[in-house]
Tab-separated table of C-alpha atoms in Angstrom:
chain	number	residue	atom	x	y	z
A	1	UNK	CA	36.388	100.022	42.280
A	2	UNK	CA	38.622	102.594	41.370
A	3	UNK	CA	39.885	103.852	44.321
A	4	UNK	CA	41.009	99.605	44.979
A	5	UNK	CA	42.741	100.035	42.298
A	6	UNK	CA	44.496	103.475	43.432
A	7	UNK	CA	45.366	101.627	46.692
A	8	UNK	CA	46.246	98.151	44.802
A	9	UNK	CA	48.944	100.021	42.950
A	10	UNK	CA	50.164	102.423	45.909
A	11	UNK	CA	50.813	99.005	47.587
A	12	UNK	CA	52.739	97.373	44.692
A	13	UNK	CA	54.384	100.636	44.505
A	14	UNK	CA	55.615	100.461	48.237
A	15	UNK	CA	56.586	97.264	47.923
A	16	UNK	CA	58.507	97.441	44.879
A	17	UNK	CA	60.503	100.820	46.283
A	18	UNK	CA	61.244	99.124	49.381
A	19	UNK	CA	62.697	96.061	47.220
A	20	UNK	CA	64.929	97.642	44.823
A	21	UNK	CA	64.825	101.074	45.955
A	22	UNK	CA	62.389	104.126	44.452
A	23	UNK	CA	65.372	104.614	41.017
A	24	UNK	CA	65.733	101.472	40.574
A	25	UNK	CA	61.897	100.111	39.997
A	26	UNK	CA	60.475	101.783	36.896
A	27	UNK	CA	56.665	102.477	35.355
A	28	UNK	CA	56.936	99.106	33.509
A	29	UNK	CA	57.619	97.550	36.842
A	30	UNK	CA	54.577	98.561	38.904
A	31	UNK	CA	52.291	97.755	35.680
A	32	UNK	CA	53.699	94.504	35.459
A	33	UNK	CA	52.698	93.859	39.361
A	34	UNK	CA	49.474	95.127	38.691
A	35	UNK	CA	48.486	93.315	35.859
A	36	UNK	CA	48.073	96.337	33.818
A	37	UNK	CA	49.549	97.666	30.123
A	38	UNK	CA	51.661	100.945	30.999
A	39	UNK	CA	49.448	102.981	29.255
A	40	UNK	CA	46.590	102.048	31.662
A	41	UNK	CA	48.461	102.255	34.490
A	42	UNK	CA	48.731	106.009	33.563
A	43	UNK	CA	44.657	106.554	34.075
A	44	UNK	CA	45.491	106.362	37.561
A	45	UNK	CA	48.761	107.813	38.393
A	46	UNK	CA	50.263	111.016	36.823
A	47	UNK	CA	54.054	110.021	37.512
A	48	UNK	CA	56.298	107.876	39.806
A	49	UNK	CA	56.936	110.578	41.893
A	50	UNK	CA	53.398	111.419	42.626
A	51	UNK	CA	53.299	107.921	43.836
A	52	UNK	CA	56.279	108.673	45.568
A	53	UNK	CA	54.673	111.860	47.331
A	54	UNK	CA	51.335	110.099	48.000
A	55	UNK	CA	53.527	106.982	49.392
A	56	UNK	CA	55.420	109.326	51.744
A	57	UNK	CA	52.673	111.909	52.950
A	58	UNK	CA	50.680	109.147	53.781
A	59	UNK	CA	53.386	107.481	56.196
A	60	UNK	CA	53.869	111.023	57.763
A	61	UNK	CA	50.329	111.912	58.488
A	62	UNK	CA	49.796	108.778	60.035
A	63	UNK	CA	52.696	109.446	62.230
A	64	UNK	CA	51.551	113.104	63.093
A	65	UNK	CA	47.834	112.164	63.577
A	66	UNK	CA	48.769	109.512	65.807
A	67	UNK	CA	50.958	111.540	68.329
A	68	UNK	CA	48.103	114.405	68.217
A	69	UNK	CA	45.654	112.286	69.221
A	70	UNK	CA	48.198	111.312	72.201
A	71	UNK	CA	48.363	114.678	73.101
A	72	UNK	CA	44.606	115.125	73.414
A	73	UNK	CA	44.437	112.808	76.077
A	74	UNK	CA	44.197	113.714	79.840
A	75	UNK	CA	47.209	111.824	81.150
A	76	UNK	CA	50.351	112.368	82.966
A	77	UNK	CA	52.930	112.981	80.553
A	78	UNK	CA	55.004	109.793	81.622
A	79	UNK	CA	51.807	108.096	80.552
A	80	UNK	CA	51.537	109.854	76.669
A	81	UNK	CA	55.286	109.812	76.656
A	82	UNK	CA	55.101	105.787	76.964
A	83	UNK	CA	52.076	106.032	74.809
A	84	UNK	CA	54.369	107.524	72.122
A	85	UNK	CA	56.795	105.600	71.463
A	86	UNK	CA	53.840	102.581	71.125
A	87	UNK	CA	52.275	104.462	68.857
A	88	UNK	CA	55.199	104.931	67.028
A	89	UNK	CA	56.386	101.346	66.706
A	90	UNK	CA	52.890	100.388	66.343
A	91	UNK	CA	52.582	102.373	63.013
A	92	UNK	CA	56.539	101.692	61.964
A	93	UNK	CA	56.319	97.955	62.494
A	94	UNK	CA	52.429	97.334	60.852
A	95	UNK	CA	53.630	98.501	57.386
A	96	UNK	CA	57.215	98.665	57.424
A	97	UNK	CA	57.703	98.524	53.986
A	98	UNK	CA	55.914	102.447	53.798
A	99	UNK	CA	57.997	103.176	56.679
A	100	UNK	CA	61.109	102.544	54.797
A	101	UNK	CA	59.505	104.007	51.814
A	102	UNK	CA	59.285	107.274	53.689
A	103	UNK	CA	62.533	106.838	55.954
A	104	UNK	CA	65.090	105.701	53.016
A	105	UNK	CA	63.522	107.150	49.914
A	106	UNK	CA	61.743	110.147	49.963
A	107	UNK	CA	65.282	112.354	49.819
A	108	UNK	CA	64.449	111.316	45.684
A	109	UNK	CA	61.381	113.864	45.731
A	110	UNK	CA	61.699	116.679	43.958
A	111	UNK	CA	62.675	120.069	46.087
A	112	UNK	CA	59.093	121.412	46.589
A	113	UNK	CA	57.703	117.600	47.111
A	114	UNK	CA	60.646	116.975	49.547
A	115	UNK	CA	59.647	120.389	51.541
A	116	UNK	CA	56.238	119.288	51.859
A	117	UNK	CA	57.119	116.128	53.801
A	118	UNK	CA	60.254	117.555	55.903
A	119	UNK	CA	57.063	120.016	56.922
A	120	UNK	CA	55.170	117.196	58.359
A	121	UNK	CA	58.326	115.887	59.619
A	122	UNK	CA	59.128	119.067	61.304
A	123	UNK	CA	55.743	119.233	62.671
A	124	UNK	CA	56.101	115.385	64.501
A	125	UNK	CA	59.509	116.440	65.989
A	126	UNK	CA	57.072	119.494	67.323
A	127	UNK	CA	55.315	117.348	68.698
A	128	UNK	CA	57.485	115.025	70.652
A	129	UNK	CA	59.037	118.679	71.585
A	130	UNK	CA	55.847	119.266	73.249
A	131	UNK	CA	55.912	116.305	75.273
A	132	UNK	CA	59.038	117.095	76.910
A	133	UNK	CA	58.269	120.688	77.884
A	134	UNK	CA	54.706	119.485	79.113
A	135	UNK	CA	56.668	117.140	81.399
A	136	UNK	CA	59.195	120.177	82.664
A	137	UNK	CA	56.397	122.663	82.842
A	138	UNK	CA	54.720	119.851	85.334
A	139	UNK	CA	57.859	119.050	86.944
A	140	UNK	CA	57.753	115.444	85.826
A	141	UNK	CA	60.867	115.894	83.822
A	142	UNK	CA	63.783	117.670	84.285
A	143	UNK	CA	65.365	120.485	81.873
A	144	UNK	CA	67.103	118.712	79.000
A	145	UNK	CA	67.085	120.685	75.453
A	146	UNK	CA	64.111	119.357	74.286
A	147	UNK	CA	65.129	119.714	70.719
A	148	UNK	CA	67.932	117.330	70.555
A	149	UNK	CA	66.211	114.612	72.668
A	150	UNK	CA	63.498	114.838	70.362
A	151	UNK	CA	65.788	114.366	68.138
A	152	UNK	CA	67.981	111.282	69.843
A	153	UNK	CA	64.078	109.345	70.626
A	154	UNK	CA	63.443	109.625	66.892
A	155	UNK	CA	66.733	108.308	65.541
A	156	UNK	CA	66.230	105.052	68.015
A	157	UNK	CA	62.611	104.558	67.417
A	158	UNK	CA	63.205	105.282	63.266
A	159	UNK	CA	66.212	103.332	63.551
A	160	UNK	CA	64.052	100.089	64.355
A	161	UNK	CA	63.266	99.747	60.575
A	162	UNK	CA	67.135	98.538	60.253
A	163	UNK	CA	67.198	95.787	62.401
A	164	UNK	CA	63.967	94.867	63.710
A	165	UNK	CA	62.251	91.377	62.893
A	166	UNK	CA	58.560	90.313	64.063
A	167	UNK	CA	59.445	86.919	64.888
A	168	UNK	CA	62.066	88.032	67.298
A	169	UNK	CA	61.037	87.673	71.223
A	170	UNK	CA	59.550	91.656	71.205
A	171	UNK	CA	56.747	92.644	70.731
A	172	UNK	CA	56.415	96.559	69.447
A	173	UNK	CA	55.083	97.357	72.440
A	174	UNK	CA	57.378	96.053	74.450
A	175	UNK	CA	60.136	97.490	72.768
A	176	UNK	CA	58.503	100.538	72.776
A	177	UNK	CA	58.618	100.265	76.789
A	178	UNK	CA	62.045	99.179	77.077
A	179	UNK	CA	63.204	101.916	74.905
A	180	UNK	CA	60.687	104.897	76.760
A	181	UNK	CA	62.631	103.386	80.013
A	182	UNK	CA	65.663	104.346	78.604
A	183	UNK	CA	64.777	107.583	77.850
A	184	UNK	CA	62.628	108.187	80.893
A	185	UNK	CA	65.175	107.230	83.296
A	186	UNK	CA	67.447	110.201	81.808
A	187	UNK	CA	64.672	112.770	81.894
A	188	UNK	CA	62.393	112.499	85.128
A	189	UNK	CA	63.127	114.252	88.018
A	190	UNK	CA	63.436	112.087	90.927
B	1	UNK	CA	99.776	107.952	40.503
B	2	UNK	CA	97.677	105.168	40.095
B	3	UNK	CA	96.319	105.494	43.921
B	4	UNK	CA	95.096	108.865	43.593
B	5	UNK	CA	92.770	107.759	40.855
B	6	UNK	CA	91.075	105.449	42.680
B	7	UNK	CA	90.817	107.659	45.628
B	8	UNK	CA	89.697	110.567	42.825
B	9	UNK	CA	87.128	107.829	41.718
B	10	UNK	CA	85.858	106.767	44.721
B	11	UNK	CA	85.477	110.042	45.508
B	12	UNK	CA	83.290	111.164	42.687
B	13	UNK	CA	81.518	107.737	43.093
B	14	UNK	CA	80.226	109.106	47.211
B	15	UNK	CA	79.329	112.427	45.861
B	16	UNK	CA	77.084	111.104	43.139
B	17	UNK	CA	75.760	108.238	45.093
B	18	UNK	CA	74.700	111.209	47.932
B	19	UNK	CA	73.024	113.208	45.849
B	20	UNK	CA	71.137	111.210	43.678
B	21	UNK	CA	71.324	107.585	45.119
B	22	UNK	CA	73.259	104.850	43.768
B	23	UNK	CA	70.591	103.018	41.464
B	24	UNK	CA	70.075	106.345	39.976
B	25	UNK	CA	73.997	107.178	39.381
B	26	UNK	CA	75.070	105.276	36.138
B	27	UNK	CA	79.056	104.396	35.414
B	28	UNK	CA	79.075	107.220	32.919
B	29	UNK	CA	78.296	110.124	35.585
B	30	UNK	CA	81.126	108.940	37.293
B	31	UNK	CA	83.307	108.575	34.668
B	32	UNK	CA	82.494	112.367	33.531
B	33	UNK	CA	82.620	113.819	36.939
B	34	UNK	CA	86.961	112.658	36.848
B	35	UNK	CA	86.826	113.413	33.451
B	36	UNK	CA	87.870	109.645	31.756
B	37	UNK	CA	86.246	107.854	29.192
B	38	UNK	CA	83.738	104.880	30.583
B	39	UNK	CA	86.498	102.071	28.571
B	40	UNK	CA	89.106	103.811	30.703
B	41	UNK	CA	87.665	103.828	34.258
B	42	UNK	CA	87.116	100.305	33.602
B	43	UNK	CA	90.916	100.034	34.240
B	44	UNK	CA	90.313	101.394	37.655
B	45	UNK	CA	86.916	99.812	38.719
B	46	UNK	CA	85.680	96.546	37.849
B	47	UNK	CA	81.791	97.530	38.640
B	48	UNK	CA	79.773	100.116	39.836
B	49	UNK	CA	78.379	97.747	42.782
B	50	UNK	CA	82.565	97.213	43.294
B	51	UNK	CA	82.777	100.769	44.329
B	52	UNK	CA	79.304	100.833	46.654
B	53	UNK	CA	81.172	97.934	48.631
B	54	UNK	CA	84.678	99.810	48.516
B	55	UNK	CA	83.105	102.570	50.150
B	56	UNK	CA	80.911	101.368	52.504
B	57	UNK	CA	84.055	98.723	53.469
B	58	UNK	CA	85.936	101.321	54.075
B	59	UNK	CA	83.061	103.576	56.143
B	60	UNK	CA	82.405	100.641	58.531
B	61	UNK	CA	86.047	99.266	59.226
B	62	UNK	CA	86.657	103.426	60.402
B	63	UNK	CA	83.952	103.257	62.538
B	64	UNK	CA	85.362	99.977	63.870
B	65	UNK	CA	88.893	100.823	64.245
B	66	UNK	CA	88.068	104.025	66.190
B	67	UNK	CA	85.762	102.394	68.678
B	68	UNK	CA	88.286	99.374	69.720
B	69	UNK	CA	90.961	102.025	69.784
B	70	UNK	CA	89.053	103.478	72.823
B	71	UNK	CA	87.887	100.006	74.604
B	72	UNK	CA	91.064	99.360	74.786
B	73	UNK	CA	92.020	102.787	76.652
B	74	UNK	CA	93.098	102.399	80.417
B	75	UNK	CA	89.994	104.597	81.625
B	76	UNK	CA	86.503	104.376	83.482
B	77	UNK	CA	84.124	103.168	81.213
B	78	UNK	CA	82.062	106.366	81.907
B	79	UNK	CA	84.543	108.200	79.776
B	80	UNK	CA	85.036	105.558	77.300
B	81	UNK	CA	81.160	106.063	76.565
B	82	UNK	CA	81.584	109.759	76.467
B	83	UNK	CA	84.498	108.899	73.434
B	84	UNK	CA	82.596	106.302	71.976
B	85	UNK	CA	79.615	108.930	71.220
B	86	UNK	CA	82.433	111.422	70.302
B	87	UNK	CA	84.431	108.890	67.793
B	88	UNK	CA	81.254	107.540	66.499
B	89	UNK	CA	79.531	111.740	65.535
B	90	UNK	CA	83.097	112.962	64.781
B	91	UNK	CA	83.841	110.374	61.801
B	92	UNK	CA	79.579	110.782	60.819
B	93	UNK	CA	80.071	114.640	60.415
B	94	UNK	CA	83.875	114.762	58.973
B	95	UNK	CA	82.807	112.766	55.567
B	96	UNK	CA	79.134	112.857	55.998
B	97	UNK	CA	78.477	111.868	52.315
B	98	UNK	CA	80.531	108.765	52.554
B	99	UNK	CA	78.037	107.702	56.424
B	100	UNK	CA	74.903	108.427	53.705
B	101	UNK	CA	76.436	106.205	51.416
B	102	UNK	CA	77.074	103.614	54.188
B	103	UNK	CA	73.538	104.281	55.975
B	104	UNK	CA	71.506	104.530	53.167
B	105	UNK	CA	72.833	102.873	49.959
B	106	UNK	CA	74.301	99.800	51.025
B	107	UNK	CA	70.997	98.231	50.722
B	108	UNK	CA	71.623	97.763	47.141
B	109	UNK	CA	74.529	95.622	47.262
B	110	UNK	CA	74.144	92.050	46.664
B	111	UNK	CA	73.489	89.206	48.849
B	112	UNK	CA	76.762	87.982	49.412
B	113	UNK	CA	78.398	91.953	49.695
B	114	UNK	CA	75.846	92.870	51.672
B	115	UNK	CA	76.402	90.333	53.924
B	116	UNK	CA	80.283	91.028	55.059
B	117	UNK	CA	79.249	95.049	55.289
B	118	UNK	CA	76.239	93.471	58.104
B	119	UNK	CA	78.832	91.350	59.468
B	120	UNK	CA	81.239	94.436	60.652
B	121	UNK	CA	77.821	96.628	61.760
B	122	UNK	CA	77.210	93.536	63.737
B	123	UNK	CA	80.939	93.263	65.073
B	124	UNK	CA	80.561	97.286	65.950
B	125	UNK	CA	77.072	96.809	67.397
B	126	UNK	CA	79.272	94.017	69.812
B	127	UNK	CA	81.663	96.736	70.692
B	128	UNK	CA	79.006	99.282	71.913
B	129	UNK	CA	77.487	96.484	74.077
B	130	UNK	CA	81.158	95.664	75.560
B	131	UNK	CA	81.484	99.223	76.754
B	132	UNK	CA	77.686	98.712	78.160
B	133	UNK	CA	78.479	94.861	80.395
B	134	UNK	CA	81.821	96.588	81.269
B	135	UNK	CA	79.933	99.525	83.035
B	136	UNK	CA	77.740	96.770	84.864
B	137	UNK	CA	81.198	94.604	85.593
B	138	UNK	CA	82.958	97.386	87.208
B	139	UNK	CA	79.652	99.146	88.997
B	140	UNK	CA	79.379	102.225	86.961
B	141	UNK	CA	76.100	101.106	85.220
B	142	UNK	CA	72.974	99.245	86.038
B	143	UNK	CA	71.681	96.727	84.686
B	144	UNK	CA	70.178	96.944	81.159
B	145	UNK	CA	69.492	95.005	78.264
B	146	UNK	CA	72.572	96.205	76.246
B	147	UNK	CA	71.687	94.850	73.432
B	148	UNK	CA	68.496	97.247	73.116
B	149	UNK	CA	70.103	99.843	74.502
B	150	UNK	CA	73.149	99.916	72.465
B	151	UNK	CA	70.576	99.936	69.268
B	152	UNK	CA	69.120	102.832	70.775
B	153	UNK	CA	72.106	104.479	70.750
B	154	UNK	CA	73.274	103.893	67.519
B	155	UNK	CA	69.805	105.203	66.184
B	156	UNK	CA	70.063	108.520	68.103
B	157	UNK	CA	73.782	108.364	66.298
B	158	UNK	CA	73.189	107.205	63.027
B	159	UNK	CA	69.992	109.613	62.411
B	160	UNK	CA	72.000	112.523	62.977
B	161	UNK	CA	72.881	112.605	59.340
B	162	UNK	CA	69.395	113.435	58.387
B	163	UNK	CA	69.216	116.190	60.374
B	164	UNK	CA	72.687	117.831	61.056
B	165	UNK	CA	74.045	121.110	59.990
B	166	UNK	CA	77.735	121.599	60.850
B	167	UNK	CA	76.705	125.728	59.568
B	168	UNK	CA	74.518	125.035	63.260
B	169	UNK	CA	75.498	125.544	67.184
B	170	UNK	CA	76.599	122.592	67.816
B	171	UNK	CA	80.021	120.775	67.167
B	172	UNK	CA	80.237	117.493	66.719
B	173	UNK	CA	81.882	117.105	69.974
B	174	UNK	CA	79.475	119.333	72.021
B	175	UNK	CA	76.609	116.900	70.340
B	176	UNK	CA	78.309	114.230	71.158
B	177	UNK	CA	78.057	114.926	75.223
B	178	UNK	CA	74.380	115.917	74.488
B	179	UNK	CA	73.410	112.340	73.927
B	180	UNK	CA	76.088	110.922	75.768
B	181	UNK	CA	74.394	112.491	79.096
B	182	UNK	CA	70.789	111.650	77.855
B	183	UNK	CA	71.774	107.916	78.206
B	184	UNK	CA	74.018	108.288	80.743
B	185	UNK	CA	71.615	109.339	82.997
B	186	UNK	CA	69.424	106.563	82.067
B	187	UNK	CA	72.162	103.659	82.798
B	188	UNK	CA	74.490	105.185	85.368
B	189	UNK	CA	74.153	103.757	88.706
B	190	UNK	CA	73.234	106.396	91.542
């Protein structure tokens, strides 16, 4: 019963800091959507920005465990590549409010909270890193620094949040293909 | 005279909407930061949300002016890309506090502001996908859905201001051919 409510105010939480933006919605705010007295709402959260934190390390884990899980499988790398960016638009587009929670707000964490998810974040650009050097050591791909097209496949899969609508023609999955094709036509070796 | 204050103010207004958002930056931090009483910026500003669309106005019709500048350049479109990704990293990384403002604030403007600032992403979205159906028209590129991959582009482009350094190795301009050979070898005809 409890831990409904924990995850009944997370979600008014997310959906109030995607709305107006994490400053902008205040204490009073998520009690109101709630239904509870400010006061109460306090049995169950210490502070905005531990809902912030929770709100954000949440998104990223997801994200991380995801793409580790990928990496566990025994597939050509092509194949987990592809898998990848699914995975990622899967998670981005299913609760894209969180995503642009995480994505757009967490620079408001405090300094240590803020290190803690640019860890994690760290740690998924690892991980796509990975990917690309499995694919050279295999001779799949070709050499590219692996870093910065990490880096280039996040900003267009994280840049979906923008302008991405679920009644449009694509599906995540298929824009995840069409965007892997992008990418994989610049790094396999043919 | 009287220009230099606004620039001073709209100034002060992108620094303080970088570093601590713009919901969370009041009219009094800005007025403190030029040093003017609240009453008197008043005779410069006529709202906080005023400024927000000043600056991100201004953010988006640069990005615009520099890219038709080079589609209309007598060259091969392969080079035009090249300068497109170029332009488009140069003007991020020379006022990267006023692109966060742009990428990440402009959310908060309302309906109708918001609105014209989509409008010119959407007219500078058109212009990347120009340079893409000219490539096709004249050979240089195969075919692609431009549309897609133009957004792709602009997310590999646009996240670079969560993760750039200018202290780092690369220069805007050697970054710039990074990505711009990433995609290029996933569109160019062979």
């Amino acid at each position: 019963m409890a831990s409904n409510k924990h995850e009944e105010i997370a979600q008014a939480a997310i959906r109030l800091f995607e709305k107006k933006g994490y400053h902008a919605t205040s204490v009073q705010d998520i009690a109101d959507e709630v239904g509870l007295q400010k006061g109460s709402l306090y049995h169950y959260i210490s502070s905005k920005e531990d809902l912030l934190m929770q709100i954000t390390h949440q998104a990223i884990n997801g994200f991380n465990r995801n793409l580790e899980k990928i990496m566990n499988l025994q597939l050509p790398v092509r194949e987990k590549f592809i898998l990848a960016f699914e995975s990622h638009l899967n998670s981005l587009t299913s609760n894209m409010s969180m995503a642009i929670v995480l994505l757009r707000e967490a620079f408001s964490l405090g300094e240590h909270q803020h290190s803690v998810i640019q860890q994690a974040t760290d740690q998924y650009l690892d991980l796509w890193c990975r990917i690309l050097d499995e694919g050279l050591a295999s001779g799949e791909f070709h050499h590219t620094n692996s870093r910065l097209t990490a880096l280039s496949i996040l900003g267009s899969l994280n840049w979906v949040y923008r302008w991405y609508d679920s009644n449009k023609r694509l599906s995540p999955n298929e824009l995840a293909r069409e965007f892997a094709n992008i990418f994989l036509r610049g790094i396999e070796r043919r």
